[in-house]
Each structure stands twice: as structure tokens, then as C-alpha cells.
Amino acid sequence: MTKVRVRFAPSPTGPLHIGGLRTALFNYLFAKKHGGDFVLRIEDTDQNRYVEGAEDYIVQALNWCGIPFDEGPGKEGAFGPYRQSERKGRYKEFAQQLMAKGHAYYAFDTPETLDFHRKDHEQKGKTFIYNWHNRLKLDNSLSMMPEEVEQRLAQGADYVIRFLTPPDQTIVLHDEIRGQMEIDSNILDDKVLFKSDGMPTYHLANIVDDHLMQITHVIRGEEWLPSLALHQQLYDAFGWQAPAFAHLPLIMKPTGKGKLSKRDGEKGGFPVFPLAWQTSSGYREEGFFPEAVLNFLALLGWNPGTEQELFTLKELTESFSLERVNKSGARFDPEKTKWYNHQYLQQKSASDLVPAFKVILKQRTSAQRALDDGYLAQVIELVKERATFVSDFWPLSQFFFEAPSMYDDKAVQKQWKEDTPTIIAQLVNIVRGTDPFTAAQLESGIKEFITENGLSFGKVMGPLRLIIVGDLKGPHLFQILEMIGKQDALHRMEIALQRLGNPNEE
Ligand code: GLU
């Protein structure tokens, strides 16, 4: 059996959209499932659309996600080079091969003439298509005498080479996801394959390279489905075996209507790029784990046929199949992406999360404790459940590092009553006398104090939480007290007494 070889073939015209990343992922999964090769080919024949840094971005994005390519720029295999601009010299002979076989022809029509025809048709409510219908009336080697063609070429006239679409044929196409489709060749136009600047168009370069690189499966976005008829005809014209094709469904806006765009991300406040690009943030910068991104992308358009939602890359590789890729568009749900990140955050051990938390803490606090890995792991353990991103740790845990700089107004009104200062003043003694300073010891001491004084639990614990945390939220209070230690606890109680004092005196 031939070895499976797939390729991801982006044009470096900007950053990779998450739709592009999903295409790369499905290619990767398919290749790995079948023990095949995943090739990265940079389709940079259109120099006008070339964007500096885009190729680097694509490579970095694949590496960040953990789906590296086996062959590609900088990872030369047996089929390089992997940038089409570096393969420039190879395409002309293939265009000429098609000419020699009568499958292509020279066309000399100027952009102005074509534009005139387009507008003229538009005015009549028609669409101008360069094909069987009018090709003999236009300026090309089919309508001219061979001598004239020679003369024009000798004079260095600008030309393109067009594909000669055979008339009156039913082209039968097969797609692994969509099944069989039939197209009437008469509705197709004679696409440009090669330009006089020596560059092939996407169509020619793409087919030639897929053939030369021995690609067995072309897995790409649905937007390329309209090109399939031409591509199939090109394979037939060359007499080459075509690869299998699979066109992935579109990723739709959160509303479900229309293709997901950069603007949807800007409006909805979520990234549409894996990594930041210029002023747009990326999933990496927003604090997403690459595993979470891969996981949510995998389920955009593919379904495992079970209820399972969480998949490691290994599990995805094992379960993936093109048969389970849907035909219809996949609705993008930004909330679900966060759910995935939350899940992956829970799976990570507290100590694994310490380094990332430390980076944030460095910018936030000079507290000595923020340097203590053991302490940080304990903090993470206590707040992780409520976090979606590592960046959530700080707002959830600030009080583990610093005394509150202010108290929540509503909480003060609710908790700080006339008798509170007296209760807290007494509590200071209890806290001071607690030894060892553990959560358990504190709990029994404070509870005893509550019972002895005939107080309610809330009357003591509410204000105490306000003092320690600045608010009424947070994990188990005795646990917090144990962690911040006696000295800090007493200090926070003293400053609260000074700042909040007696609510009625003032
Ligand atoms: N260069 C095309 C793109 O930018 C590749 C399409 C294909 O995979 O055939 O998406």
C-alpha cells in the first residue's frame, strides 16, 4: 500500500485563521492515524499578496499547538523545496506539456479587454465566462493563425496560458466527505494556469506539486470545492492519478449564520488567530493551553460518534476519520472554548502551573511569598477550580499575598455592625493565642469563642472574612488564615479595626 502523504498548503498572505489551523490539524491527525507524512508547503506564487512574517507565523503556530510537520521549509525531505517560489523553474514545462497535448492555449487578451467584456456582460445582466462560448472570438492561440501566435510571442507580448475546458462533458467528482458530485463542463471557465511573468497560478502549481510530492489525500477547506472540477480535469489532462479529496465544512459565526470572520472575534471579544498578529490577540496570548485549542478545533466539524468531549492528541489521532467529518458548517462557540480551557486547567497539577503563575505575580506583587513555589502550589490548589485561565489566579488569590487595600462596600454594610469592633478585638486575642497556627486549631478556638459568647457563626466569620479577604468570597477561611500566618492575620485585623472602626462613630 502506498504511504499516506498529506499536505497543509497555506499561502503566506497573513496570519493563520483558526479555520486554517483546523485544516492543518485534520491533515496531521489523518497522517498520524495512517502512519503517514504531514507536509507543509508554502504556496507563495502570488507575490502581490505576500506578507512578511506570515510563513514564520504559520510554522510557529503549528509548533505551539504541538502538530509539527514532517517535511517543509527548514525540514527538508525528499520532495523539497517546500516553498513554491523556490520551485518556480519547474512549472513552465508542465504548462507546456498541457499545451502540447492540446489541453491548454495561449491567451493575449489585455486586462482592459477582459474588463470591457465583463462590464458589457454585466450591463446585459449576464456573467462573462472565458470558455467554449466565446473563446474563439477572443485573442488567443485557438482563434489565431499559428504564425501570428509565434509572432506575438517573439515580440514578447504579455500572455497567459489557459486551460482548455473540454465541452459537453459531465465531470464526475468524488469527495471523501460529500460523496459523488457531477458538474457540467460547459459552466466552467478556462482558468489561467500560467502567466507571462514566469509564475504559475495557484491551480497549476498546486496540482503539479501535489503530484510531485506524492500527496495521496488533499484535505482542505470547503472554499476550495469550486476548484475541484478544474483540479480533477488537470489530473486527467496530465494523465496522473488524482489524490483523494476531502473538503472540510466551514466554521460558522457564533450565531450560526455565515462564515466566522476576524470581525466576529473583535465584536465578541475572542481571538480568531492561534497567536497574536499585529493588533489582534491570539489564543496563546489569551492564556489558552494548546491542548485545549486542538481539542475544541477537532470538534468543529468532526464528531467522534460518542459523547466524549475531551481528547488528548493521541486519542484524537486514534479516533479521527474522514467519514466522521460533517458536511454542514460547524458553529463556533466562544464559551465552549473557555470550557475546554477550564477542563485542561483542572487536569494540570498545581506544581505544573506554578511557573506560569510566577510570571504574572512578578508584575503584580513584591510579596516574599510570591517566590515560594510550595506556597504558590498550595494557593493554586485552593483557587484552581474557579479558574479558567492562569491569569484568573491573581484576582482569585490576591489576599494570599497581600492585605486587602480596600473593602467591598456592600460587604462592609452587610457585615460591619456596631458590635463588630468589640468582637474582633476579642478575636485578636484568640488568634494571637492559637498555637500551632493551623486551620484545625483556629477552627476549634474560634468556634469555642463563638459558643461561649452566645454569638452566631456569621456574626464572627463574616467580618473576619471581610478583614482577611476584603470581600465575602474566597476559599475556606481557616485555611487562608493558616496560610498567611499569624503575624499577617493579626496585622490585617488591626488595620481593619483602624480603617473600619465603629460604624456609628464618625
Ligand atoms: N494555497 C491554498 C490556501 O491558501 C491551498 C488550498 C489547497 O489546500 O489546495 O488555502
Short mmCIF file of C-alpha atoms and ligand atoms in Angstrom, two decimals:
data_model
loop_
_atom_site.label_atom_id
_atom_site.label_comp_id
_atom_site.label_asym_id
_atom_site.label_seq_id
_atom_site.Cartn_x
_atom_site.Cartn_y
_atom_site.Cartn_z
CA MET A 1 0.00 0.00 0.00
CA THR A 2 1.27 3.49 -0.76
CA LYS A 3 2.27 5.59 2.16
CA VAL A 4 -0.27 8.23 3.17
CA ARG A 5 1.08 11.71 2.47
CA VAL A 6 -0.94 14.83 3.16
CA ARG A 7 -0.04 18.46 2.96
CA PHE A 8 -1.09 21.70 4.53
CA ALA A 9 -0.60 24.32 1.83
CA PRO A 10 -1.25 27.82 3.15
CA SER A 11 -0.49 30.98 1.21
CA PRO A 12 1.58 33.35 3.35
CA THR A 13 -0.86 36.23 2.98
CA GLY A 14 -1.35 36.89 6.69
CA PRO A 15 -1.72 35.04 9.97
CA LEU A 16 -3.32 31.64 10.16
CA HIS A 17 -7.01 31.83 10.95
CA ILE A 18 -8.24 29.13 13.34
CA GLY A 19 -10.05 27.62 10.34
CA GLY A 20 -6.67 27.18 8.70
CA LEU A 21 -5.28 25.70 11.88
CA ARG A 22 -8.15 23.20 11.93
CA THR A 23 -7.29 22.20 8.35
CA ALA A 24 -3.70 21.64 9.48
CA LEU A 25 -4.92 19.62 12.47
CA PHE A 26 -7.16 17.34 10.41
CA ASN A 27 -4.30 16.75 7.99
CA TYR A 28 -1.99 15.97 10.89
CA LEU A 29 -4.48 13.59 12.51
CA PHE A 30 -5.14 11.78 9.26
CA ALA A 31 -1.43 11.41 8.52
CA LYS A 32 -0.58 10.15 12.00
CA LYS A 33 -3.52 7.78 12.13
CA HIS A 34 -2.28 6.11 8.95
CA GLY A 35 1.42 6.27 9.79
CA GLY A 36 1.90 8.83 7.05
CA ASP A 37 3.68 12.12 6.45
CA PHE A 38 2.39 15.59 7.16
CA VAL A 39 3.93 18.09 4.76
CA LEU A 40 3.92 21.87 4.99
CA ARG A 41 4.03 23.56 1.61
CA ILE A 42 4.10 27.33 1.35
CA GLU A 43 2.09 28.48 -1.66
CA ASP A 44 3.71 31.82 -2.34
CA THR A 45 3.38 32.15 -6.11
CA ASP A 46 1.31 35.30 -5.83
CA GLN A 47 3.97 37.80 -4.88
CA ASN A 48 1.46 40.65 -4.69
CA ARG A 49 -0.25 39.05 -1.75
CA TYR A 50 2.92 38.00 0.06
CA VAL A 51 3.05 39.23 3.65
CA GLU A 52 6.33 39.43 5.52
CA GLY A 53 6.39 37.24 8.62
CA ALA A 54 3.36 35.15 7.65
CA GLU A 55 5.35 31.99 6.95
CA ASP A 56 7.15 32.23 10.27
CA TYR A 57 3.83 32.75 11.97
CA ILE A 58 2.40 29.58 10.40
CA VAL A 59 5.37 27.48 11.47
CA GLN A 60 5.27 28.90 14.99
CA ALA A 61 1.54 28.29 15.27
CA LEU A 62 1.91 24.62 14.28
CA ASN A 63 4.76 24.17 16.73
CA TRP A 64 2.92 25.91 19.55
CA CYS A 65 -0.04 23.57 19.08
CA GLY A 66 2.18 20.53 19.01
CA ILE A 67 1.37 19.43 15.48
CA PRO A 68 4.75 19.84 13.81
CA PHE A 69 5.18 18.96 10.15
CA ASP A 70 7.44 16.14 8.98
CA GLU A 71 8.64 17.91 5.85
CA GLY A 72 8.54 21.55 4.97
CA PRO A 73 10.64 24.70 4.84
CA GLY A 74 13.61 24.21 7.12
CA LYS A 75 12.86 20.47 7.43
CA GLU A 76 13.87 19.26 4.03
CA GLY A 77 12.69 15.82 2.99
CA ALA A 78 12.94 14.05 -0.32
CA PHE A 79 10.39 16.28 -2.06
CA GLY A 80 11.69 19.81 -1.46
CA PRO A 81 11.97 22.65 -1.80
CA TYR A 82 8.70 23.29 0.01
CA ARG A 83 8.22 26.93 -0.94
CA GLN A 84 6.64 27.31 -4.35
CA SER A 85 8.69 30.43 -5.05
CA GLU A 86 11.76 28.19 -4.83
CA ARG A 87 10.23 25.73 -7.30
CA LYS A 88 9.48 28.47 -9.79
CA GLY A 89 11.50 26.95 -12.63
CA ARG A 90 9.55 23.71 -12.61
CA TYR A 91 6.08 24.78 -13.60
CA LYS A 92 6.59 26.07 -17.12
CA GLU A 93 7.41 22.65 -18.55
CA PHE A 94 4.14 21.34 -17.14
CA ALA A 95 2.15 24.17 -18.69
CA GLN A 96 3.89 23.36 -21.96
CA GLN A 97 3.10 19.69 -21.56
CA LEU A 98 -0.58 20.60 -21.44
CA MET A 99 -0.19 22.84 -24.48
CA ALA A 100 1.48 20.03 -26.40
CA LYS A 101 -1.37 17.69 -25.55
CA GLY A 102 -3.94 20.28 -26.66
CA HIS A 103 -5.28 20.88 -23.13
CA ALA A 104 -4.14 24.48 -22.88
CA TYR A 105 -3.66 27.54 -25.05
CA TYR A 106 -2.06 30.98 -25.11
CA ALA A 107 -4.32 33.95 -24.50
CA PHE A 108 -3.20 37.51 -25.23
CA ASP A 109 -6.29 39.42 -24.14
CA THR A 110 -5.34 42.53 -22.22
CA PRO A 111 -6.79 43.21 -18.79
CA GLU A 112 -8.64 46.15 -20.37
CA THR A 113 -10.34 43.97 -22.99
CA LEU A 114 -11.37 41.44 -20.37
CA ASP A 115 -12.67 44.20 -18.18
CA PHE A 116 -14.66 45.61 -21.08
CA HIS A 117 -16.29 42.21 -21.69
CA ARG A 118 -17.04 41.78 -18.02
CA LYS A 119 -18.76 45.15 -17.77
CA ASP A 120 -20.55 44.71 -21.06
CA HIS A 121 -21.98 41.41 -19.88
CA GLU A 122 -22.92 42.86 -16.53
CA GLN A 123 -24.92 45.60 -18.22
CA LYS A 124 -26.86 42.95 -20.07
CA GLY A 125 -27.44 41.09 -16.82
CA LYS A 126 -25.03 38.30 -17.79
CA THR A 127 -21.75 36.99 -16.49
CA PHE A 128 -18.69 36.91 -18.68
CA ILE A 129 -17.07 33.48 -18.66
CA TYR A 130 -13.99 32.79 -20.74
CA ASN A 131 -14.91 29.39 -22.20
CA TRP A 132 -16.38 27.44 -25.17
CA HIS A 133 -18.98 30.10 -25.55
CA ASN A 134 -16.66 32.89 -26.64
CA ARG A 135 -13.09 31.66 -26.68
CA LEU A 136 -12.94 31.64 -30.49
CA LYS A 137 -13.94 35.29 -30.55
CA LEU A 138 -11.20 36.31 -28.14
CA ASP A 139 -7.50 36.95 -28.57
CA ASN A 140 -5.86 33.56 -28.20
CA SER A 141 -3.98 30.79 -29.94
CA LEU A 142 -7.26 29.00 -30.71
CA SER A 143 -8.64 31.93 -32.66
CA MET A 144 -5.36 32.99 -34.34
CA MET A 145 -3.22 31.54 -37.05
CA PRO A 146 -0.13 29.75 -35.66
CA GLU A 147 2.19 32.29 -37.35
CA GLU A 148 0.51 35.14 -35.57
CA VAL A 149 0.89 33.37 -32.25
CA GLU A 150 4.60 32.85 -32.96
CA GLN A 151 4.95 36.47 -33.91
CA ARG A 152 3.28 37.74 -30.76
CA LEU A 153 5.42 35.51 -28.59
CA ALA A 154 8.56 36.58 -30.45
CA GLN A 155 7.61 40.20 -29.87
CA GLY A 156 7.41 39.49 -26.15
CA ALA A 157 3.67 40.15 -25.88
CA ASP A 158 2.09 39.54 -22.50
CA TYR A 159 0.23 36.26 -22.43
CA VAL A 160 -1.32 33.75 -20.10
CA ILE A 161 -1.78 30.04 -20.60
CA ARG A 162 -5.37 28.95 -20.11
CA PHE A 163 -6.79 25.52 -19.57
CA LEU A 164 -8.96 24.33 -22.43
CA THR A 165 -12.05 23.01 -20.71
CA PRO A 166 -13.48 20.17 -22.79
CA PRO A 167 -17.06 20.97 -23.87
CA ASP A 168 -20.20 18.92 -23.20
CA GLN A 169 -18.83 16.69 -20.52
CA THR A 170 -20.24 15.58 -17.24
CA ILE A 171 -17.35 15.69 -14.83
CA VAL A 172 -17.76 13.20 -12.03
CA LEU A 173 -16.10 14.27 -8.80
CA HIS A 174 -15.62 12.37 -5.61
CA ASP A 175 -15.16 13.86 -2.18
CA GLU A 176 -14.49 11.71 0.88
CA ILE A 177 -16.92 13.78 2.94
CA ARG A 178 -19.52 14.81 0.41
CA GLY A 179 -19.60 11.73 -1.80
CA GLN A 180 -20.13 11.95 -5.53
CA MET A 181 -20.88 15.18 -7.41
CA GLU A 182 -21.45 15.86 -11.08
CA ILE A 183 -20.59 19.06 -12.92
CA ASP A 184 -21.41 20.13 -16.45
CA SER A 185 -18.12 21.19 -18.04
CA ASN A 186 -19.91 23.88 -20.05
CA ILE A 187 -20.40 26.06 -17.00
CA LEU A 188 -16.67 26.15 -16.20
CA ASP A 189 -14.27 28.83 -17.35
CA ASP A 190 -10.88 28.32 -18.94
CA LYS A 191 -8.79 29.14 -15.89
CA VAL A 192 -5.40 30.77 -16.19
CA LEU A 193 -2.63 28.30 -15.38
CA PHE A 194 0.49 30.26 -16.15
CA LYS A 195 1.41 33.91 -16.58
CA SER A 196 4.00 35.55 -18.79
CA ASP A 197 5.89 36.72 -15.69
CA GLY A 198 7.01 33.11 -15.41
CA MET A 199 4.79 32.30 -12.46
CA PRO A 200 2.16 29.59 -12.37
CA THR A 201 -1.23 30.33 -10.85
CA TYR A 202 -2.36 28.57 -7.71
CA HIS A 203 -4.19 25.87 -9.71
CA LEU A 204 -1.25 24.69 -11.77
CA ALA A 205 1.34 24.93 -9.00
CA ASN A 206 -0.96 23.17 -6.57
CA ILE A 207 -1.66 20.20 -8.86
CA VAL A 208 1.92 19.85 -10.05
CA ASP A 209 3.27 19.93 -6.51
CA ASP A 210 0.69 17.55 -5.11
CA HIS A 211 1.70 15.17 -7.87
CA LEU A 212 5.46 15.64 -7.47
CA MET A 213 5.24 15.44 -3.69
CA GLN A 214 3.23 12.23 -3.98
CA ILE A 215 0.32 13.57 -1.98
CA THR A 216 -2.30 10.85 -1.50
CA HIS A 217 -5.04 12.88 0.22
CA VAL A 218 -5.92 16.53 -0.18
CA ILE A 219 -7.74 17.70 2.93
CA ARG A 220 -8.66 21.38 2.73
CA GLY A 221 -11.40 23.91 3.42
CA GLU A 222 -14.76 23.94 1.69
CA GLU A 223 -13.86 27.20 -0.05
CA TRP A 224 -11.74 25.11 -2.44
CA LEU A 225 -14.60 22.85 -3.50
CA PRO A 226 -15.41 25.01 -6.57
CA SER A 227 -11.83 24.39 -7.79
CA LEU A 228 -12.19 20.63 -7.58
CA ALA A 229 -13.62 20.22 -11.10
CA LEU A 230 -10.65 22.04 -12.61
CA HIS A 231 -8.20 20.12 -10.47
CA GLN A 232 -9.71 16.79 -11.43
CA GLN A 233 -9.56 17.79 -15.11
CA LEU A 234 -5.92 18.82 -14.74
CA TYR A 235 -5.03 15.41 -13.31
CA ASP A 236 -6.87 13.77 -16.19
CA ALA A 237 -5.18 16.02 -18.74
CA PHE A 238 -1.74 15.18 -17.37
CA GLY A 239 -2.70 11.54 -17.18
CA TRP A 240 -1.93 11.43 -13.47
CA GLN A 241 -3.75 9.60 -10.73
CA ALA A 242 -5.57 12.21 -8.64
CA PRO A 243 -5.30 12.12 -4.85
CA ALA A 244 -8.42 11.57 -2.75
CA PHE A 245 -10.12 14.85 -1.85
CA ALA A 246 -11.85 15.88 1.35
CA HIS A 247 -13.33 19.36 1.76
CA LEU A 248 -13.85 20.38 5.37
CA PRO A 249 -17.01 22.26 6.41
CA LEU A 250 -16.83 25.97 7.13
CA ILE A 251 -16.50 27.30 10.65
CA MET A 252 -19.55 29.48 11.19
CA LYS A 253 -20.16 32.60 13.28
CA PRO A 254 -21.44 32.10 16.86
CA THR A 255 -24.91 32.94 15.54
CA GLY A 256 -24.60 30.04 13.13
CA LYS A 257 -25.12 32.24 10.09
CA GLY A 258 -22.18 32.99 7.80
CA LYS A 259 -18.51 32.22 7.93
CA LEU A 260 -16.56 33.15 11.07
CA SER A 261 -14.51 36.26 10.41
CA LYS A 262 -11.93 38.40 12.16
CA ARG A 263 -14.65 40.97 12.79
CA ASP A 264 -16.75 38.42 14.70
CA GLY A 265 -13.80 37.97 17.02
CA GLU A 266 -13.41 41.71 17.50
CA LYS A 267 -17.12 42.10 18.20
CA GLY A 268 -17.37 39.11 20.51
CA GLY A 269 -14.04 39.67 22.26
CA PHE A 270 -12.47 36.36 21.32
CA PRO A 271 -9.39 35.59 19.21
CA VAL A 272 -9.64 34.07 15.75
CA PHE A 273 -5.88 33.53 15.46
CA PRO A 274 -3.79 30.97 17.35
CA LEU A 275 -1.04 33.51 18.07
CA ALA A 276 -1.19 37.28 18.26
CA TRP A 277 -0.77 39.12 14.98
CA GLN A 278 -0.22 42.88 14.90
CA THR A 279 -3.03 44.34 16.99
CA SER A 280 -5.05 41.12 17.17
CA SER A 281 -4.61 38.89 20.16
CA GLY A 282 -4.21 35.15 19.84
CA TYR A 283 -5.32 32.09 21.78
CA ARG A 284 -1.82 31.74 23.19
CA GLU A 285 -1.77 35.32 24.47
CA GLU A 286 -5.25 34.96 25.94
CA GLY A 287 -3.94 32.14 28.10
CA PHE A 288 -5.36 29.13 26.29
CA PHE A 289 -3.49 25.87 26.51
CA PRO A 290 -2.54 24.46 23.11
CA GLU A 291 -4.20 21.14 24.07
CA ALA A 292 -7.49 22.96 24.68
CA VAL A 293 -7.27 24.74 21.35
CA LEU A 294 -6.58 21.49 19.49
CA ASN A 295 -9.40 19.80 21.33
CA PHE A 296 -12.05 22.41 20.53
CA LEU A 297 -10.84 22.68 16.94
CA ALA A 298 -11.07 18.91 16.46
CA LEU A 299 -14.73 19.00 17.39
CA LEU A 300 -15.51 21.78 14.94
CA GLY A 301 -16.71 19.70 12.05
CA TRP A 302 -15.71 16.25 13.25
CA ASN A 303 -17.64 14.13 15.72
CA PRO A 304 -16.36 11.04 17.44
CA GLY A 305 -19.77 9.33 17.37
CA THR A 306 -19.78 9.21 21.19
CA GLU A 307 -20.43 11.68 23.99
CA GLN A 308 -16.73 12.10 24.66
CA GLU A 309 -15.60 15.72 24.50
CA LEU A 310 -12.13 15.69 25.99
CA PHE A 311 -9.45 14.14 23.84
CA THR A 312 -5.70 14.10 24.08
CA LEU A 313 -3.87 14.48 20.79
CA LYS A 314 -3.13 10.77 20.92
CA GLU A 315 -6.81 9.93 21.38
CA LEU A 316 -7.76 12.28 18.57
CA THR A 317 -5.27 10.58 16.30
CA GLU A 318 -6.71 7.19 17.16
CA SER A 319 -10.36 8.18 16.75
CA PHE A 320 -10.13 10.51 13.77
CA SER A 321 -11.66 9.52 10.46
CA LEU A 322 -12.83 11.49 7.44
CA GLU A 323 -16.12 9.58 7.49
CA ARG A 324 -16.99 11.36 10.72
CA VAL A 325 -16.38 14.83 9.34
CA ASN A 326 -19.68 16.62 8.82
CA LYS A 327 -20.81 18.18 5.59
CA SER A 328 -22.54 21.16 7.16
CA GLY A 329 -20.84 24.16 8.75
CA ALA A 330 -19.66 23.98 12.35
CA ARG A 331 -20.91 26.74 14.64
CA PHE A 332 -18.14 28.38 16.64
CA ASP A 333 -18.98 28.80 20.31
CA PRO A 334 -16.53 31.06 22.19
CA GLU A 335 -17.95 29.97 25.57
CA LYS A 336 -17.20 26.36 24.75
CA THR A 337 -13.55 27.22 24.03
CA LYS A 338 -13.33 28.53 27.60
CA TRP A 339 -14.97 25.41 28.93
CA TYR A 340 -12.23 23.38 27.30
CA ASN A 341 -9.54 25.54 28.82
CA HIS A 342 -11.14 25.23 32.22
CA GLN A 343 -11.10 21.44 31.86
CA TYR A 344 -7.44 21.36 30.88
CA LEU A 345 -6.56 23.71 33.72
CA GLN A 346 -8.18 21.31 36.20
CA GLN A 347 -6.20 18.42 34.76
CA LYS A 348 -2.89 20.13 35.38
CA SER A 349 -1.20 19.69 38.72
CA ALA A 350 -0.74 22.77 40.88
CA SER A 351 3.03 22.49 40.68
CA ASP A 352 2.91 22.40 36.88
CA LEU A 353 1.05 25.70 36.95
CA VAL A 354 3.47 27.43 39.34
CA PRO A 355 5.91 28.77 36.70
CA ALA A 356 3.16 30.44 34.64
CA PHE A 357 1.61 31.92 37.78
CA LYS A 358 5.00 33.25 38.87
CA VAL A 359 5.36 35.20 35.65
CA ILE A 360 2.11 37.02 36.44
CA LEU A 361 2.97 37.51 40.11
CA LYS A 362 6.23 39.20 39.23
CA GLN A 363 4.27 42.05 37.71
CA ARG A 364 1.70 42.21 40.48
CA THR A 365 3.35 41.92 43.85
CA SER A 366 6.61 42.18 45.67
CA ALA A 367 5.40 39.86 48.45
CA GLN A 368 8.10 37.44 49.52
CA ARG A 369 5.64 34.55 49.41
CA ALA A 370 5.16 35.02 45.68
CA LEU A 371 8.62 33.49 45.27
CA ASP A 372 7.88 30.39 47.31
CA ASP A 373 6.97 27.53 44.95
CA GLY A 374 5.45 25.42 47.71
CA TYR A 375 3.24 28.26 48.86
CA LEU A 376 2.19 29.02 45.27
CA ALA A 377 1.23 25.40 44.65
CA GLN A 378 -0.96 25.48 47.77
CA VAL A 379 -2.64 28.69 46.63
CA ILE A 380 -3.27 27.26 43.16
CA GLU A 381 -4.75 24.11 44.67
CA LEU A 382 -7.28 26.24 46.55
CA VAL A 383 -8.37 28.52 43.71
CA LYS A 384 -7.90 26.44 40.58
CA GLU A 385 -11.41 25.07 40.50
CA ARG A 386 -12.85 28.51 39.93
CA ALA A 387 -10.31 29.49 37.28
CA THR A 388 -10.43 29.15 33.51
CA PHE A 389 -7.03 30.69 32.83
CA VAL A 390 -3.83 31.01 34.84
CA SER A 391 -4.47 34.76 34.72
CA ASP A 392 -7.59 34.19 36.84
CA PHE A 393 -5.40 33.03 39.74
CA TRP A 394 -4.33 36.53 40.77
CA PRO A 395 -7.80 38.06 41.22
CA LEU A 396 -8.86 34.85 42.95
CA SER A 397 -5.90 34.77 45.30
CA GLN A 398 -4.53 38.27 45.82
CA PHE A 399 -5.37 38.09 49.55
CA PHE A 400 -2.98 35.14 49.93
CA PHE A 401 -0.17 37.59 49.22
CA GLU A 402 -1.29 41.00 50.44
CA ALA A 403 -3.64 42.56 52.95
CA PRO A 404 -6.71 43.93 51.19
CA SER A 405 -6.14 47.52 50.15
CA MET A 406 -9.86 48.20 50.32
CA TYR A 407 -13.02 46.50 51.44
CA ASP A 408 -16.04 45.78 49.30
CA ASP A 409 -18.68 48.41 50.17
CA LYS A 410 -21.66 46.11 50.13
CA ALA A 411 -19.84 43.54 52.23
CA VAL A 412 -18.93 46.22 54.77
CA GLN A 413 -22.50 47.37 55.05
CA LYS A 414 -23.70 43.83 55.48
CA GLN A 415 -21.06 42.62 57.94
CA TRP A 416 -19.63 45.52 59.87
CA LYS A 417 -22.09 46.28 62.67
CA GLU A 418 -21.86 48.33 65.81
CA ASP A 419 -20.64 45.46 67.95
CA THR A 420 -18.21 44.15 65.35
CA PRO A 421 -15.12 46.08 66.56
CA THR A 422 -15.54 44.63 70.07
CA ILE A 423 -15.93 41.13 68.73
CA ILE A 424 -12.88 41.50 66.51
CA ALA A 425 -10.84 42.98 69.34
CA GLN A 426 -11.59 39.84 71.36
CA LEU A 427 -10.88 37.65 68.37
CA VAL A 428 -7.42 39.20 68.11
CA ASN A 429 -6.61 37.53 71.45
CA ILE A 430 -7.86 34.18 70.29
CA VAL A 431 -5.84 34.38 67.09
CA ARG A 432 -2.76 35.54 68.96
CA GLY A 433 -3.06 32.64 71.39
CA THR A 434 -3.55 29.95 68.74
CA ASP A 435 -0.64 27.59 68.66
CA PRO A 436 0.15 25.73 66.48
CA PHE A 437 -1.30 28.15 63.94
CA THR A 438 -3.19 25.58 61.88
CA ALA A 439 -6.62 25.67 60.25
CA ALA A 440 -7.88 22.97 62.61
CA GLN A 441 -6.62 24.70 65.74
CA LEU A 442 -8.03 28.04 64.61
CA GLU A 443 -11.36 26.48 63.81
CA SER A 444 -11.77 24.90 67.21
CA GLY A 445 -10.54 28.03 69.06
CA ILE A 446 -12.81 30.42 67.15
CA LYS A 447 -15.82 28.11 67.35
CA GLU A 448 -15.35 27.82 71.08
CA PHE A 449 -15.23 31.61 71.36
CA ILE A 450 -18.46 31.86 69.35
CA THR A 451 -20.31 29.38 71.53
CA GLU A 452 -19.02 30.81 74.82
CA ASN A 453 -20.18 34.28 73.89
CA GLY A 454 -23.52 33.12 72.53
CA LEU A 455 -22.76 34.65 69.14
CA SER A 456 -23.82 33.42 65.74
CA PHE A 457 -21.27 31.93 63.40
CA GLY A 458 -22.00 34.55 60.71
CA LYS A 459 -21.54 37.43 63.07
CA VAL A 460 -17.93 36.46 63.62
CA MET A 461 -16.90 34.74 60.44
CA GLY A 462 -18.45 37.33 58.10
CA PRO A 463 -16.43 40.29 59.41
CA LEU A 464 -13.34 38.10 59.77
CA ARG A 465 -13.54 37.12 56.11
CA LEU A 466 -14.01 40.77 55.17
CA ILE A 467 -10.88 41.65 57.13
CA ILE A 468 -8.72 38.93 55.65
CA VAL A 469 -10.03 38.85 52.07
CA GLY A 470 -11.54 42.31 51.58
CA ASP A 471 -14.71 40.67 50.35
CA LEU A 472 -17.02 37.81 51.22
CA LYS A 473 -15.66 35.35 48.69
CA GLY A 474 -12.70 33.02 48.65
CA PRO A 475 -11.88 29.53 49.84
CA HIS A 476 -12.16 28.10 53.35
CA LEU A 477 -11.28 30.94 55.74
CA PHE A 478 -9.38 28.89 58.32
CA GLN A 479 -7.25 27.56 55.52
CA ILE A 480 -6.46 31.08 54.34
CA LEU A 481 -5.55 32.11 57.89
CA GLU A 482 -3.20 29.19 58.32
CA MET A 483 -1.51 30.02 55.03
CA ILE A 484 -0.99 33.72 55.57
CA GLY A 485 0.25 33.03 59.11
CA LYS A 486 -0.39 34.54 62.50
CA GLN A 487 1.50 37.77 62.07
CA ASP A 488 -0.20 38.74 58.84
CA ALA A 489 -3.62 37.72 60.19
CA LEU A 490 -3.17 39.91 63.29
CA HIS A 491 -1.91 42.77 61.16
CA ARG A 492 -4.99 42.60 58.91
CA MET A 493 -7.26 42.58 61.94
CA GLU A 494 -5.57 45.65 63.38
CA ILE A 495 -5.71 47.68 60.18
CA ALA A 496 -9.36 46.76 59.70
CA LEU A 497 -10.17 48.00 63.18
CA GLN A 498 -8.41 51.24 62.40
CA ARG A 499 -9.97 51.68 58.98
CA LEU A 500 -13.48 50.48 59.62
CA GLY A 501 -13.69 51.30 63.33
CA ASN A 502 -17.09 51.78 64.83
CA PRO A 503 -19.63 52.24 62.01
CA ASN A 504 -21.66 54.75 64.01
CA GLU A 505 -18.79 56.92 65.21
CA GLU A 506 -17.61 59.42 62.63
N1 GLU B 1 -2.87 27.83 -1.00
C1 GLU B 1 -4.20 27.42 -0.76
C2 GLU B 1 -4.66 28.13 0.51
O1 GLU B 1 -4.15 29.17 0.78
C3 GLU B 1 -4.24 25.92 -0.62
C4 GLU B 1 -5.53 25.28 -0.99
C5 GLU B 1 -5.34 23.77 -1.04
O2 GLU B 1 -5.12 23.19 0.01
O3 GLU B 1 -5.39 23.24 -2.13
O4 GLU B 1 -5.50 27.72 1.25
#
